[in-house]
């Protein structure tokens, strides 16, 4: 019976992870990408490389996620690595699959402040589901976990520094207003 309960619990956790990644991919494609709001992570780097080099965001997220999964294999334990590898393929696939949604709904740039608040709340909800699932979103989280494991740098502090650098790089390309919106969205998402 314990085995059945554990298996059902694992399926439930995987379902939460799937829903979380799907919500994140939809928000990324429908709001963050079109409004040039770089909130950090692999998605933020993908936005910048789309702008600078015209590289498909889903492809860049895949490449960065696989690079981080390689770091996870080398430096972290099996449980963290297994979920990182799954997410490394699943999230970029969802980003690619939800890309066409922008053809059916556009965002009015005049309402950007409201959009930023709503995306922050929704992404906060999606992250909550992910953390409840016990899995991680992979990506640059692997770097923060590695820094914590080997150098005892708190995950929150290293994550803030890494995401801050990405946001500032996004600000260089998309302007100070987009940077302020990114900081607001990131703050709302983390509260």
Tab-separated table of N, CA and C in Angstrom, residues 11-140:
chain	number	residue	atom	x	y	z
A	11	UNK	N	3.229	10.981	-8.876
A	11	UNK	CA	2.458	11.423	-10.041
A	11	UNK	C	1.842	12.799	-9.791
A	12	UNK	N	1.325	13.011	-8.581
A	12	UNK	CA	0.744	14.300	-8.213
A	12	UNK	C	1.807	15.390	-8.272
A	13	UNK	N	3.003	15.099	-7.748
A	13	UNK	CA	4.104	16.065	-7.765
A	13	UNK	C	4.523	16.375	-9.202
A	14	UNK	N	4.565	15.355	-10.056
A	14	UNK	CA	4.925	15.569	-11.457
A	14	UNK	C	3.852	16.403	-12.169
A	15	UNK	N	2.588	16.175	-11.815
A	15	UNK	CA	1.494	16.959	-12.376
A	15	UNK	C	1.646	18.437	-11.983
A	16	UNK	N	1.965	18.701	-10.715
A	16	UNK	CA	2.185	20.076	-10.262
A	16	UNK	C	3.342	20.729	-11.025
A	17	UNK	N	4.401	19.971	-11.216
A	17	UNK	CA	5.547	20.483	-11.967
A	17	UNK	C	5.132	20.828	-13.397
A	18	UNK	N	4.403	19.932	-14.038
A	18	UNK	CA	3.955	20.134	-15.412
A	18	UNK	C	3.101	21.404	-15.519
A	19	UNK	N	2.130	21.560	-14.617
A	19	UNK	CA	1.247	22.732	-14.632
A	19	UNK	C	2.060	24.010	-14.406
A	20	UNK	N	2.989	23.943	-13.472
A	20	UNK	CA	3.833	25.101	-13.180
A	20	UNK	C	4.637	25.531	-14.402
A	21	UNK	N	5.251	24.576	-15.074
A	21	UNK	CA	6.049	24.887	-16.261
A	21	UNK	C	5.178	25.402	-17.402
A	22	UNK	N	3.989	24.844	-17.548
A	22	UNK	CA	3.069	25.291	-18.589
A	22	UNK	C	2.644	26.742	-18.354
A	23	UNK	N	2.279	27.061	-17.127
A	23	UNK	CA	1.890	28.433	-16.792
A	23	UNK	C	3.057	29.383	-17.064
A	24	UNK	N	4.243	28.994	-16.632
A	24	UNK	CA	5.425	29.837	-16.831
A	24	UNK	C	5.701	30.066	-18.316
A	25	UNK	N	5.560	29.030	-19.132
A	25	UNK	CA	5.800	29.153	-20.573
A	25	UNK	C	4.769	30.076	-21.227
A	26	UNK	N	3.529	29.965	-20.809
A	26	UNK	CA	2.477	30.829	-21.368
A	26	UNK	C	2.755	32.291	-21.015
A	27	UNK	N	3.062	32.553	-19.755
A	27	UNK	CA	3.353	33.927	-19.325
A	27	UNK	C	4.582	34.461	-20.067
A	28	UNK	N	5.575	33.615	-20.219
A	28	UNK	CA	6.805	34.023	-20.918
A	28	UNK	C	6.492	34.463	-22.345
A	29	UNK	N	5.748	33.635	-23.073
A	29	UNK	CA	5.464	33.938	-24.480
A	29	UNK	C	4.451	35.057	-24.670
A	30	UNK	N	3.456	35.124	-23.815
A	30	UNK	CA	2.377	36.085	-24.033
A	30	UNK	C	2.676	37.468	-23.463
A	31	UNK	N	3.507	37.534	-22.425
A	31	UNK	CA	3.697	38.822	-21.771
A	31	UNK	C	5.160	39.265	-21.700
A	32	UNK	N	6.036	38.417	-21.185
A	32	UNK	CA	7.416	38.844	-20.974
A	32	UNK	C	8.154	39.094	-22.287
A	33	UNK	N	8.057	38.150	-23.219
A	33	UNK	CA	8.753	38.323	-24.510
A	33	UNK	C	8.250	39.534	-25.302
A	34	UNK	N	6.936	39.665	-25.517
A	34	UNK	CA	6.474	40.793	-26.337
A	34	UNK	C	6.757	42.164	-25.714
A	35	UNK	N	6.777	42.223	-24.372
A	35	UNK	CA	6.993	43.511	-23.704
A	35	UNK	C	8.451	43.752	-23.343
A	36	UNK	N	9.329	42.818	-23.720
A	36	UNK	CA	10.768	42.925	-23.431
A	36	UNK	C	11.061	43.100	-21.943
A	37	UNK	N	10.373	42.326	-21.124
A	37	UNK	CA	10.593	42.361	-19.681
A	37	UNK	C	11.471	41.169	-19.321
A	38	UNK	N	12.721	41.457	-19.006
A	38	UNK	CA	13.711	40.431	-18.695
A	38	UNK	C	13.770	40.266	-17.183
A	39	UNK	N	13.196	39.174	-16.670
A	39	UNK	CA	13.150	38.964	-15.218
A	39	UNK	C	14.220	38.005	-14.718
A	40	UNK	N	15.185	37.686	-15.544
A	40	UNK	CA	16.282	36.829	-15.121
A	40	UNK	C	16.135	35.412	-15.646
A	41	UNK	N	16.986	34.532	-15.163
A	41	UNK	CA	16.954	33.128	-15.533
A	41	UNK	C	17.314	32.875	-16.985
A	42	UNK	N	17.119	31.627	-17.383
A	42	UNK	CA	17.436	31.254	-18.760
A	42	UNK	C	16.515	31.957	-19.746
A	43	UNK	N	15.269	32.203	-19.333
A	43	UNK	CA	14.338	32.924	-20.195
A	43	UNK	C	14.801	34.342	-20.471
A	44	UNK	N	15.363	34.982	-19.452
A	44	UNK	CA	15.881	36.334	-19.632
A	44	UNK	C	17.057	36.362	-20.590
A	45	UNK	N	17.963	35.411	-20.431
A	45	UNK	CA	19.102	35.321	-21.346
A	45	UNK	C	18.596	35.051	-22.768
A	46	UNK	N	17.571	34.200	-22.875
A	46	UNK	CA	17.008	33.887	-24.192
A	46	UNK	C	16.383	35.122	-24.840
A	47	UNK	N	15.764	35.987	-24.044
A	47	UNK	CA	15.201	37.221	-24.593
A	47	UNK	C	16.300	38.107	-25.162
A	48	UNK	N	17.382	38.211	-24.425
A	48	UNK	CA	18.497	39.053	-24.878
A	48	UNK	C	19.119	38.477	-26.147
A	49	UNK	N	19.336	37.158	-26.182
A	49	UNK	CA	19.947	36.566	-27.380
A	49	UNK	C	18.995	36.607	-28.580
A	50	UNK	N	17.697	36.603	-28.322
A	50	UNK	CA	16.739	36.787	-29.415
A	50	UNK	C	16.920	38.180	-30.016
A	51	UNK	N	17.027	39.167	-29.169
A	51	UNK	CA	17.161	40.546	-29.619
A	51	UNK	C	18.498	40.790	-30.322
A	52	UNK	N	19.570	40.280	-29.741
A	52	UNK	CA	20.908	40.565	-30.257
A	52	UNK	C	21.275	39.671	-31.442
A	53	UNK	N	20.987	38.367	-31.333
A	53	UNK	CA	21.443	37.409	-32.352
A	53	UNK	C	20.319	36.730	-33.124
A	54	UNK	N	19.070	37.049	-32.806
A	54	UNK	CA	17.893	36.443	-33.431
A	54	UNK	C	17.871	34.915	-33.264
A	55	UNK	N	18.227	34.455	-32.060
A	55	UNK	CA	18.188	33.023	-31.742
A	55	UNK	C	16.845	32.713	-31.108
A	56	UNK	N	16.208	31.657	-31.569
A	56	UNK	CA	14.910	31.242	-31.046
A	56	UNK	C	14.988	31.067	-29.522
A	57	UNK	N	14.085	31.704	-28.766
A	57	UNK	CA	14.142	31.616	-27.299
A	57	UNK	C	14.039	30.191	-26.761
A	58	UNK	N	13.163	29.374	-27.331
A	58	UNK	CA	13.015	27.997	-26.849
A	58	UNK	C	14.318	27.222	-27.039
A	59	UNK	N	14.971	27.429	-28.160
A	59	UNK	CA	16.249	26.764	-28.427
A	59	UNK	C	17.316	27.223	-27.435
A	60	UNK	N	17.374	28.532	-27.174
A	60	UNK	CA	18.373	29.050	-26.234
A	60	UNK	C	18.106	28.549	-24.821
A	61	UNK	N	16.839	28.501	-24.420
A	61	UNK	CA	16.506	27.967	-23.096
A	61	UNK	C	16.935	26.505	-23.011
A	62	UNK	N	16.720	25.751	-24.085
A	62	UNK	CA	17.144	24.350	-24.110
A	62	UNK	C	18.657	24.233	-23.944
A	63	UNK	N	19.404	24.990	-24.709
A	63	UNK	CA	20.872	24.936	-24.638
A	63	UNK	C	21.356	25.307	-23.236
A	64	UNK	N	20.840	26.414	-22.693
A	64	UNK	CA	21.256	26.845	-21.351
A	64	UNK	C	20.849	25.834	-20.289
A	65	UNK	N	19.662	25.268	-20.426
A	65	UNK	CA	19.183	24.274	-19.456
A	65	UNK	C	20.027	23.007	-19.495
A	66	UNK	N	20.397	22.579	-20.694
A	66	UNK	CA	21.251	21.389	-20.807
A	66	UNK	C	22.642	21.655	-20.249
A	67	UNK	N	23.144	22.862	-20.444
A	67	UNK	CA	24.427	23.239	-19.857
A	67	UNK	C	24.338	23.181	-18.325
A	68	UNK	N	23.262	23.715	-17.777
A	68	UNK	CA	23.063	23.674	-16.320
A	68	UNK	C	22.850	22.241	-15.835
A	69	UNK	N	22.173	21.421	-16.622
A	69	UNK	CA	21.990	20.010	-16.250
A	69	UNK	C	23.339	19.299	-16.207
A	70	UNK	N	24.231	19.653	-17.123
A	70	UNK	CA	25.585	19.084	-17.115
A	70	UNK	C	26.320	19.473	-15.836
A	71	UNK	N	26.167	20.725	-15.426
A	71	UNK	CA	26.767	21.176	-14.164
A	71	UNK	C	26.160	20.396	-12.997
A	72	UNK	N	24.860	20.165	-13.053
A	72	UNK	CA	24.180	19.407	-12.000
A	72	UNK	C	24.710	17.979	-11.913
A	73	UNK	N	24.907	17.341	-13.065
A	73	UNK	CA	25.457	15.984	-13.090
A	73	UNK	C	26.831	15.962	-12.434
A	74	UNK	N	27.624	16.973	-12.702
A	74	UNK	CA	28.993	17.003	-12.185
A	74	UNK	C	29.065	17.349	-10.694
A	75	UNK	N	28.152	18.204	-10.219
A	75	UNK	CA	28.343	18.746	-8.875
A	75	UNK	C	27.221	18.493	-7.872
A	76	UNK	N	26.041	18.084	-8.313
A	76	UNK	CA	24.920	17.912	-7.386
A	76	UNK	C	24.494	16.453	-7.312
A	77	UNK	N	23.603	16.164	-6.376
A	77	UNK	CA	23.172	14.776	-6.189
A	77	UNK	C	22.185	14.333	-7.261
A	78	UNK	N	21.905	13.025	-7.264
A	78	UNK	CA	21.086	12.413	-8.310
A	78	UNK	C	19.662	12.962	-8.338
A	79	UNK	N	19.040	13.170	-7.168
A	79	UNK	CA	17.649	13.641	-7.139
A	79	UNK	C	17.502	15.001	-7.813
A	80	UNK	N	18.390	15.924	-7.484
A	80	UNK	CA	18.326	17.249	-8.105
A	80	UNK	C	18.610	17.151	-9.610
A	81	UNK	N	19.557	16.319	-9.968
A	81	UNK	CA	19.940	16.181	-11.369
A	81	UNK	C	18.825	15.556	-12.200
A	82	UNK	N	18.159	14.547	-11.670
A	82	UNK	CA	17.091	13.875	-12.423
A	82	UNK	C	15.984	14.858	-12.786
A	83	UNK	N	15.539	15.652	-11.815
A	83	UNK	CA	14.475	16.610	-12.117
A	83	UNK	C	14.979	17.714	-13.036
A	84	UNK	N	16.236	18.093	-12.891
A	84	UNK	CA	16.810	19.123	-13.758
A	84	UNK	C	16.835	18.661	-15.206
A	85	UNK	N	17.177	17.413	-15.422
A	85	UNK	CA	17.221	16.883	-16.789
A	85	UNK	C	15.818	16.857	-17.403
A	86	UNK	N	14.828	16.441	-16.618
A	86	UNK	CA	13.442	16.412	-17.111
A	86	UNK	C	12.997	17.824	-17.482
A	87	UNK	N	13.221	18.778	-16.578
A	87	UNK	CA	12.806	20.157	-16.814
A	87	UNK	C	13.586	20.778	-17.967
A	88	UNK	N	14.827	20.362	-18.158
A	88	UNK	CA	15.658	20.898	-19.243
A	88	UNK	C	15.044	20.652	-20.615
A	89	UNK	N	14.300	19.585	-20.745
A	89	UNK	CA	13.617	19.295	-22.006
A	89	UNK	C	12.166	19.775	-21.998
A	90	UNK	N	11.512	19.641	-20.863
A	90	UNK	CA	10.086	19.939	-20.775
A	90	UNK	C	9.788	21.432	-20.920
A	91	UNK	N	10.514	22.277	-20.198
A	91	UNK	CA	10.214	23.710	-20.256
A	91	UNK	C	10.455	24.306	-21.648
A	92	UNK	N	11.591	24.057	-22.288
A	92	UNK	CA	11.766	24.610	-23.644
A	92	UNK	C	10.709	24.088	-24.626
A	93	UNK	N	10.302	22.834	-24.460
A	93	UNK	CA	9.243	22.295	-25.327
A	93	UNK	C	7.941	23.064	-25.107
A	94	UNK	N	7.646	23.364	-23.854
A	94	UNK	CA	6.424	24.124	-23.560
A	94	UNK	C	6.521	25.556	-24.082
A	95	UNK	N	7.697	26.140	-23.990
A	95	UNK	CA	7.890	27.490	-24.544
A	95	UNK	C	7.621	27.459	-26.046
A	96	UNK	N	8.130	26.452	-26.721
A	96	UNK	CA	7.923	26.340	-28.171
A	96	UNK	C	6.449	26.073	-28.501
A	97	UNK	N	5.813	25.185	-27.745
A	97	UNK	CA	4.419	24.835	-28.023
A	97	UNK	C	3.443	25.975	-27.732
A	98	UNK	N	3.771	26.828	-26.767
A	98	UNK	CA	2.857	27.923	-26.429
A	98	UNK	C	3.170	29.200	-27.213
A	99	UNK	N	4.208	29.177	-28.020
A	99	UNK	CA	4.578	30.332	-28.838
A	99	UNK	C	3.424	30.870	-29.694
A	100	UNK	N	2.630	30.009	-30.346
A	100	UNK	CA	1.553	30.517	-31.214
A	100	UNK	C	0.430	31.243	-30.473
A	101	UNK	N	0.382	31.155	-29.163
A	101	UNK	CA	-0.686	31.821	-28.418
A	101	UNK	C	-0.688	33.327	-28.630
A	102	UNK	N	0.470	33.909	-28.917
A	102	UNK	CA	0.523	35.360	-29.120
A	102	UNK	C	-0.260	35.780	-30.358
A	103	UNK	N	-0.525	34.848	-31.252
A	103	UNK	CA	-1.330	35.166	-32.435
A	103	UNK	C	-2.804	35.343	-32.094
A	104	UNK	N	-3.226	34.831	-30.945
A	104	UNK	CA	-4.633	34.875	-30.562
A	104	UNK	C	-4.946	35.936	-29.518
A	105	UNK	N	-3.918	36.447	-28.867
A	105	UNK	CA	-4.143	37.466	-27.842
A	105	UNK	C	-2.928	38.379	-27.784
A	106	UNK	N	-3.165	39.662	-27.901
A	106	UNK	CA	-2.059	40.611	-27.822
A	106	UNK	C	-2.202	41.453	-26.557
A	107	UNK	N	-1.091	41.971	-26.107
A	107	UNK	CA	-1.063	42.784	-24.904
A	107	UNK	C	-1.027	44.245	-25.306
A	108	UNK	N	-1.871	45.033	-24.669
A	108	UNK	CA	-1.878	46.464	-24.908
A	108	UNK	C	-0.733	47.090	-24.115
A	109	UNK	N	0.260	47.663	-24.783
A	109	UNK	CA	1.409	48.222	-24.062
A	109	UNK	C	1.036	49.398	-23.158
A	110	UNK	N	-0.150	49.975	-23.339
A	110	UNK	CA	-0.582	51.066	-22.461
A	110	UNK	C	-0.927	50.558	-21.060
A	111	UNK	N	-1.224	49.274	-20.948
A	111	UNK	CA	-1.580	48.688	-19.660
A	111	UNK	C	-0.429	47.876	-19.072
A	112	UNK	N	0.786	48.228	-19.380
A	112	UNK	CA	1.934	47.400	-19.020
A	112	UNK	C	2.090	47.242	-17.502
A	113	UNK	N	1.793	48.283	-16.723
A	113	UNK	CA	1.947	48.170	-15.277
A	113	UNK	C	1.014	47.100	-14.716
A	114	UNK	N	-0.218	47.092	-15.181
A	114	UNK	CA	-1.181	46.071	-14.743
A	114	UNK	C	-0.709	44.694	-15.171
A	115	UNK	N	-0.221	44.590	-16.405
A	115	UNK	CA	0.281	43.309	-16.925
A	115	UNK	C	1.446	42.811	-16.072
A	116	UNK	N	2.341	43.710	-15.704
A	116	UNK	CA	3.499	43.336	-14.892
A	116	UNK	C	3.047	42.800	-13.527
A	117	UNK	N	2.087	43.459	-12.925
A	117	UNK	CA	1.580	43.000	-11.622
A	117	UNK	C	0.934	41.620	-11.762
A	118	UNK	N	0.099	41.465	-12.759
A	118	UNK	CA	-0.591	40.186	-12.957
A	118	UNK	C	0.400	39.071	-13.284
A	119	UNK	N	1.383	39.351	-14.142
A	119	UNK	CA	2.370	38.306	-14.456
A	119	UNK	C	3.187	37.941	-13.222
A	120	UNK	N	3.518	38.927	-12.403
A	120	UNK	CA	4.244	38.643	-11.167
A	120	UNK	C	3.448	37.725	-10.246
A	121	UNK	N	2.157	38.007	-10.107
A	121	UNK	CA	1.291	37.174	-9.254
A	121	UNK	C	1.173	35.765	-9.825
A	122	UNK	N	0.927	35.669	-11.130
A	122	UNK	CA	0.757	34.349	-11.749
A	122	UNK	C	2.054	33.541	-11.694
A	123	UNK	N	3.181	34.189	-11.968
A	123	UNK	CA	4.460	33.471	-11.888
A	123	UNK	C	4.785	33.081	-10.447
A	124	UNK	N	4.391	33.904	-9.494
A	124	UNK	CA	4.552	33.535	-8.086
A	124	UNK	C	3.749	32.293	-7.759
A	125	UNK	N	2.519	32.223	-8.273
A	125	UNK	CA	1.673	31.044	-8.096
A	125	UNK	C	2.316	29.819	-8.740
A	126	UNK	N	2.820	29.994	-9.961
A	126	UNK	CA	3.469	28.878	-10.674
A	126	UNK	C	4.706	28.400	-9.921
A	127	UNK	N	5.505	29.333	-9.407
A	127	UNK	CA	6.681	28.939	-8.620
A	127	UNK	C	6.268	28.219	-7.342
A	128	UNK	N	5.192	28.679	-6.722
A	128	UNK	CA	4.683	28.002	-5.530
A	128	UNK	C	4.298	26.559	-5.823
A	129	UNK	N	3.640	26.346	-6.964
A	129	UNK	CA	3.302	24.973	-7.368
A	129	UNK	C	4.559	24.143	-7.565
A	130	UNK	N	5.566	24.759	-8.176
A	130	UNK	CA	6.809	24.038	-8.432
A	130	UNK	C	7.486	23.647	-7.119
A	131	UNK	N	7.558	24.586	-6.191
A	131	UNK	CA	8.205	24.285	-4.911
A	131	UNK	C	7.398	23.258	-4.122
A	132	UNK	N	6.064	23.323	-4.254
A	132	UNK	CA	5.210	22.334	-3.589
A	132	UNK	C	5.445	20.944	-4.179
A	133	UNK	N	5.782	20.898	-5.465
A	133	UNK	CA	6.035	19.607	-6.106
A	133	UNK	C	7.341	18.987	-5.611
A	134	UNK	N	8.208	19.818	-5.039
A	134	UNK	CA	9.490	19.311	-4.557
A	134	UNK	C	10.560	19.282	-5.625
A	135	UNK	N	10.210	19.703	-6.830
A	135	UNK	CA	11.177	19.747	-7.917
A	135	UNK	C	11.663	21.178	-8.087
A	136	UNK	N	12.681	21.333	-8.896
A	136	UNK	CA	13.173	22.678	-9.185
A	136	UNK	C	12.963	22.959	-10.662
A	137	UNK	N	13.046	24.234	-11.010
A	137	UNK	CA	12.864	24.579	-12.414
A	137	UNK	C	14.148	24.443	-13.214
A	138	UNK	N	15.157	23.837	-12.601
A	138	UNK	CA	16.415	23.615	-13.318
A	138	UNK	C	17.065	24.924	-13.670
A	139	UNK	N	17.589	25.018	-14.847
A	139	UNK	CA	18.180	26.267	-15.302
A	139	UNK	C	19.233	26.799	-14.355
A	140	UNK	N	19.214	28.101	-14.162
A	140	UNK	CA	20.240	28.761	-13.365
A	140	UNK	C	20.139	28.437	-11.880
